[in-house]
């Protein structure tokens, strides 16, 4: 063992690369990572600049050395650490062995220390256009006596499309409960959540990929809420007239969001709410006419006055921040 380690004193035998692509190698220009792991009897190791080496001696003591350095090692276990790098559009999500979490905004780099870190991930930042908004929840800390501890606002890069450079702005808290506060982050911006923050996930009715005129529960799942006017196709099937004619009514519904805050307080699925109301109104309208009479009154379906259930729903949606047509 000693002779073998003496021969491979500098860079060791070839190892399979880790997920980071920095395993051990005889090539001195290659950075070693967690794929390099050896039990050393008596030898020396060169830790190049850009590398970090962890050594456990025979007594179990732990030493961390960041290059450039030259180490004399006896009766120890040697491994190298993986290095994670995040650029300007990314951040590092670090989990500590004591349960803490930390988000580091790029550009930055961090070695994954097995004594401190459970895992390190490189995650992309959230890019928002001018018509997009995300709903962010933040856990509010408390002191030992139960008093609310003020939280420092997270600075966000406001990306100005026509401007010469970026600006920084502080988001505004919209509402708060005893333990969690809610705020809106509007685009254009590049947003990175803090370690104690998470995004609201919307789950709405959406068009069936197979049948575009059919709405299915959970068809829309997203975190970026678009505030521009939108439309959807909706077919009301198996509608009977007075003379028992079976019809299928094809509709196009236009809508836009006026107040995100009121919408969140009033409904979890606005598409499902007003599609159900429209379906009830169409069935009622058709059932009051014969087939020939319905053909003559088709244009009446474009008038909101014929949507009594929808009008009541629209009053609720107006409070909820929606406008439908």
Short mmCIF file of N, CA and C in Angstrom, two decimals, residues 109-191:
data_model
loop_
_atom_site.label_atom_id
_atom_site.label_comp_id
_atom_site.label_asym_id
_atom_site.label_seq_id
_atom_site.Cartn_x
_atom_site.Cartn_y
_atom_site.Cartn_z
N UNK A 109 -19.18 30.73 -6.59
CA UNK A 109 -18.69 29.35 -6.61
C UNK A 109 -18.58 28.86 -5.18
N UNK A 110 -18.78 27.56 -4.98
CA UNK A 110 -18.77 26.99 -3.64
C UNK A 110 -18.33 25.54 -3.70
N UNK A 111 -17.39 25.16 -2.83
CA UNK A 111 -17.02 23.75 -2.69
C UNK A 111 -18.04 23.07 -1.78
N UNK A 112 -18.40 21.84 -2.12
CA UNK A 112 -19.33 21.07 -1.30
C UNK A 112 -18.56 20.35 -0.20
N UNK A 113 -18.60 20.91 0.99
CA UNK A 113 -17.88 20.38 2.14
C UNK A 113 -18.72 19.29 2.80
N UNK A 114 -18.28 18.05 2.82
CA UNK A 114 -19.10 16.97 3.41
C UNK A 114 -19.36 17.14 4.89
N UNK A 115 -18.53 17.92 5.59
CA UNK A 115 -18.75 18.15 7.01
C UNK A 115 -19.83 19.21 7.27
N UNK A 116 -20.11 20.05 6.28
CA UNK A 116 -21.06 21.14 6.46
C UNK A 116 -22.30 20.99 5.59
N UNK A 117 -22.13 20.49 4.38
CA UNK A 117 -23.21 20.52 3.40
C UNK A 117 -23.82 19.14 3.18
N UNK A 118 -25.14 19.12 3.07
CA UNK A 118 -25.84 17.91 2.63
C UNK A 118 -25.87 17.82 1.12
N UNK A 119 -26.13 18.95 0.48
CA UNK A 119 -26.16 18.99 -0.98
C UNK A 119 -26.05 20.43 -1.43
N UNK A 120 -25.59 20.60 -2.68
CA UNK A 120 -25.54 21.90 -3.35
C UNK A 120 -26.10 21.70 -4.75
N UNK A 121 -27.03 22.58 -5.13
CA UNK A 121 -27.64 22.52 -6.45
C UNK A 121 -27.45 23.86 -7.15
N UNK A 122 -27.28 23.80 -8.47
CA UNK A 122 -27.25 24.99 -9.30
C UNK A 122 -28.61 25.11 -9.98
N UNK A 123 -29.36 26.17 -9.65
CA UNK A 123 -30.72 26.34 -10.16
C UNK A 123 -30.82 27.63 -10.96
N UNK A 124 -31.66 27.64 -11.98
CA UNK A 124 -31.82 28.87 -12.78
C UNK A 124 -32.66 29.90 -12.05
N UNK A 125 -32.34 31.17 -12.28
CA UNK A 125 -33.17 32.25 -11.75
C UNK A 125 -34.50 32.29 -12.52
N UNK A 126 -35.47 32.98 -11.95
CA UNK A 126 -36.80 33.08 -12.56
C UNK A 126 -36.87 34.37 -13.35
N UNK A 127 -36.95 34.26 -14.67
CA UNK A 127 -37.02 35.43 -15.55
C UNK A 127 -38.48 35.76 -15.81
N UNK A 128 -38.86 37.01 -15.55
CA UNK A 128 -40.23 37.46 -15.75
C UNK A 128 -40.28 38.54 -16.81
N UNK A 129 -41.21 38.40 -17.75
CA UNK A 129 -41.44 39.44 -18.75
C UNK A 129 -42.30 40.55 -18.15
N UNK A 130 -42.54 41.58 -18.95
CA UNK A 130 -43.27 42.75 -18.45
C UNK A 130 -44.70 42.41 -18.06
N UNK A 131 -45.30 41.37 -18.64
CA UNK A 131 -46.69 41.03 -18.38
C UNK A 131 -46.82 39.80 -17.48
N UNK A 132 -45.76 39.43 -16.78
CA UNK A 132 -45.78 38.25 -15.93
C UNK A 132 -45.58 38.63 -14.46
N UNK A 133 -46.20 37.84 -13.59
CA UNK A 133 -46.12 38.08 -12.14
C UNK A 133 -46.03 36.73 -11.43
N UNK A 134 -45.27 36.68 -10.36
CA UNK A 134 -45.25 35.50 -9.50
C UNK A 134 -45.70 35.91 -8.11
N UNK A 135 -46.39 34.98 -7.45
CA UNK A 135 -46.84 35.19 -6.07
C UNK A 135 -45.85 34.47 -5.15
N UNK A 136 -45.24 35.23 -4.25
CA UNK A 136 -44.18 34.70 -3.40
C UNK A 136 -44.65 34.70 -1.95
N UNK A 137 -44.47 33.58 -1.28
CA UNK A 137 -44.76 33.47 0.14
C UNK A 137 -43.45 33.42 0.91
N UNK A 138 -43.45 34.07 2.06
CA UNK A 138 -42.25 34.09 2.91
C UNK A 138 -42.63 33.78 4.34
N UNK A 139 -41.89 32.87 4.93
CA UNK A 139 -42.11 32.53 6.33
C UNK A 139 -41.54 33.63 7.21
N UNK A 140 -42.34 34.07 8.19
CA UNK A 140 -41.94 35.15 9.08
C UNK A 140 -41.35 34.55 10.34
N UNK A 141 -40.12 34.95 10.68
CA UNK A 141 -39.49 34.46 11.90
C UNK A 141 -40.05 35.12 13.13
N UNK A 142 -39.86 34.45 14.28
CA UNK A 142 -40.33 35.00 15.55
C UNK A 142 -39.23 34.84 16.60
N UNK A 143 -39.23 35.76 17.54
CA UNK A 143 -38.27 35.70 18.62
C UNK A 143 -38.75 34.74 19.70
N UNK A 144 -37.96 34.57 20.74
CA UNK A 144 -38.32 33.64 21.81
C UNK A 144 -39.59 34.04 22.55
N UNK A 145 -39.88 35.34 22.60
CA UNK A 145 -41.07 35.78 23.31
C UNK A 145 -42.31 35.82 22.41
N UNK A 146 -42.17 35.35 21.14
CA UNK A 146 -43.32 35.28 20.25
C UNK A 146 -43.52 36.50 19.39
N UNK A 147 -42.70 37.53 19.57
CA UNK A 147 -42.84 38.74 18.76
C UNK A 147 -42.34 38.49 17.35
N UNK A 148 -42.98 39.18 16.39
CA UNK A 148 -42.59 39.02 14.99
C UNK A 148 -41.23 39.68 14.77
N UNK A 149 -40.34 38.96 14.12
CA UNK A 149 -39.02 39.49 13.82
C UNK A 149 -39.05 40.11 12.43
N UNK A 150 -38.68 41.39 12.29
CA UNK A 150 -38.68 42.00 10.96
C UNK A 150 -37.77 41.25 10.02
N UNK A 151 -38.24 41.04 8.80
CA UNK A 151 -37.45 40.35 7.80
C UNK A 151 -36.90 41.35 6.81
N UNK A 152 -35.67 41.16 6.40
CA UNK A 152 -35.06 42.05 5.44
C UNK A 152 -35.62 41.76 4.05
N UNK A 153 -36.07 42.79 3.32
CA UNK A 153 -36.60 42.54 1.97
C UNK A 153 -35.49 42.08 1.04
N UNK A 154 -35.85 41.20 0.12
CA UNK A 154 -34.90 40.67 -0.85
C UNK A 154 -34.83 41.62 -2.03
N UNK A 155 -33.65 42.07 -2.36
CA UNK A 155 -33.47 42.95 -3.51
C UNK A 155 -33.59 42.15 -4.79
N UNK A 156 -34.26 42.72 -5.75
CA UNK A 156 -34.51 42.06 -7.01
C UNK A 156 -33.98 42.94 -8.13
N UNK A 157 -33.37 42.34 -9.12
CA UNK A 157 -32.89 43.08 -10.28
C UNK A 157 -34.06 43.38 -11.20
N UNK A 158 -34.38 44.65 -11.35
CA UNK A 158 -35.42 45.06 -12.28
C UNK A 158 -34.76 45.26 -13.64
N UNK A 159 -35.08 44.43 -14.59
CA UNK A 159 -34.48 44.50 -15.90
C UNK A 159 -35.26 45.48 -16.74
N UNK A 160 -34.67 46.60 -17.10
CA UNK A 160 -35.30 47.61 -17.94
C UNK A 160 -34.94 47.32 -19.39
N UNK A 161 -35.96 47.01 -20.20
CA UNK A 161 -35.69 46.57 -21.56
C UNK A 161 -35.04 47.67 -22.37
N UNK A 162 -35.58 48.89 -22.26
CA UNK A 162 -35.06 49.99 -23.07
C UNK A 162 -34.00 50.81 -22.35
N UNK A 163 -33.70 50.47 -21.13
CA UNK A 163 -32.75 51.25 -20.36
C UNK A 163 -31.32 50.82 -20.59
N UNK A 164 -30.36 51.69 -20.24
CA UNK A 164 -28.96 51.35 -20.46
C UNK A 164 -28.43 50.33 -19.48
N UNK A 165 -29.03 50.21 -18.28
CA UNK A 165 -28.53 49.27 -17.29
C UNK A 165 -29.64 48.90 -16.33
N UNK A 166 -29.35 47.91 -15.47
CA UNK A 166 -30.37 47.39 -14.55
C UNK A 166 -30.55 48.34 -13.37
N UNK A 167 -31.71 48.21 -12.74
CA UNK A 167 -31.99 48.92 -11.51
C UNK A 167 -32.32 47.91 -10.44
N UNK A 168 -32.27 48.32 -9.21
CA UNK A 168 -32.62 47.44 -8.10
C UNK A 168 -33.81 48.04 -7.37
N UNK A 169 -34.76 47.18 -7.01
CA UNK A 169 -35.98 47.66 -6.36
C UNK A 169 -36.35 46.71 -5.24
N UNK A 170 -37.09 47.23 -4.28
CA UNK A 170 -37.56 46.43 -3.16
C UNK A 170 -39.01 46.08 -3.36
N UNK A 171 -39.38 44.77 -3.35
CA UNK A 171 -40.78 44.39 -3.53
C UNK A 171 -41.63 44.82 -2.35
N UNK A 172 -42.91 45.01 -2.59
CA UNK A 172 -43.83 45.49 -1.57
C UNK A 172 -44.62 44.31 -1.01
N UNK A 173 -44.76 44.26 0.30
CA UNK A 173 -45.56 43.22 0.95
C UNK A 173 -47.03 43.54 0.73
N UNK A 174 -47.78 42.58 0.14
CA UNK A 174 -49.19 42.80 -0.15
C UNK A 174 -50.06 42.46 1.05
N UNK A 175 -49.84 41.29 1.63
CA UNK A 175 -50.65 40.87 2.78
C UNK A 175 -49.83 39.97 3.66
N UNK A 176 -50.23 39.85 4.89
CA UNK A 176 -49.46 39.01 5.82
C UNK A 176 -50.39 38.32 6.80
N UNK A 177 -50.05 37.11 7.17
CA UNK A 177 -50.75 36.41 8.23
C UNK A 177 -49.82 36.36 9.44
N UNK A 178 -50.14 35.53 10.41
CA UNK A 178 -49.33 35.49 11.62
C UNK A 178 -47.96 34.85 11.35
N UNK A 179 -47.88 33.94 10.40
CA UNK A 179 -46.63 33.23 10.19
C UNK A 179 -46.08 33.32 8.78
N UNK A 180 -46.91 33.70 7.80
CA UNK A 180 -46.49 33.76 6.41
C UNK A 180 -46.99 35.06 5.79
N UNK A 181 -46.14 35.72 5.04
CA UNK A 181 -46.55 36.91 4.31
C UNK A 181 -46.51 36.63 2.82
N UNK A 182 -47.37 37.33 2.10
CA UNK A 182 -47.53 37.13 0.67
C UNK A 182 -47.23 38.43 -0.06
N UNK A 183 -46.51 38.34 -1.17
CA UNK A 183 -46.20 39.52 -1.96
C UNK A 183 -46.18 39.16 -3.43
N UNK A 184 -46.30 40.16 -4.26
CA UNK A 184 -46.28 39.99 -5.71
C UNK A 184 -44.98 40.53 -6.27
N UNK A 185 -44.36 39.77 -7.14
CA UNK A 185 -43.16 40.22 -7.84
C UNK A 185 -43.53 40.32 -9.31
N UNK A 186 -43.51 41.53 -9.83
CA UNK A 186 -43.92 41.78 -11.21
C UNK A 186 -42.70 41.96 -12.10
N UNK A 187 -42.87 41.57 -13.35
CA UNK A 187 -41.81 41.74 -14.32
C UNK A 187 -41.84 43.14 -14.92
N UNK A 188 -40.82 43.50 -15.69
CA UNK A 188 -39.67 42.65 -16.04
C UNK A 188 -38.64 42.60 -14.92
N UNK A 189 -38.19 41.39 -14.61
CA UNK A 189 -37.22 41.21 -13.55
C UNK A 189 -36.60 39.83 -13.64
N UNK A 190 -35.47 39.68 -12.97
CA UNK A 190 -34.86 38.36 -12.76
C UNK A 190 -34.92 38.11 -11.26
N UNK A 191 -35.72 37.16 -10.85
CA UNK A 191 -36.02 36.96 -9.44
C UNK A 191 -35.37 35.68 -8.93
#
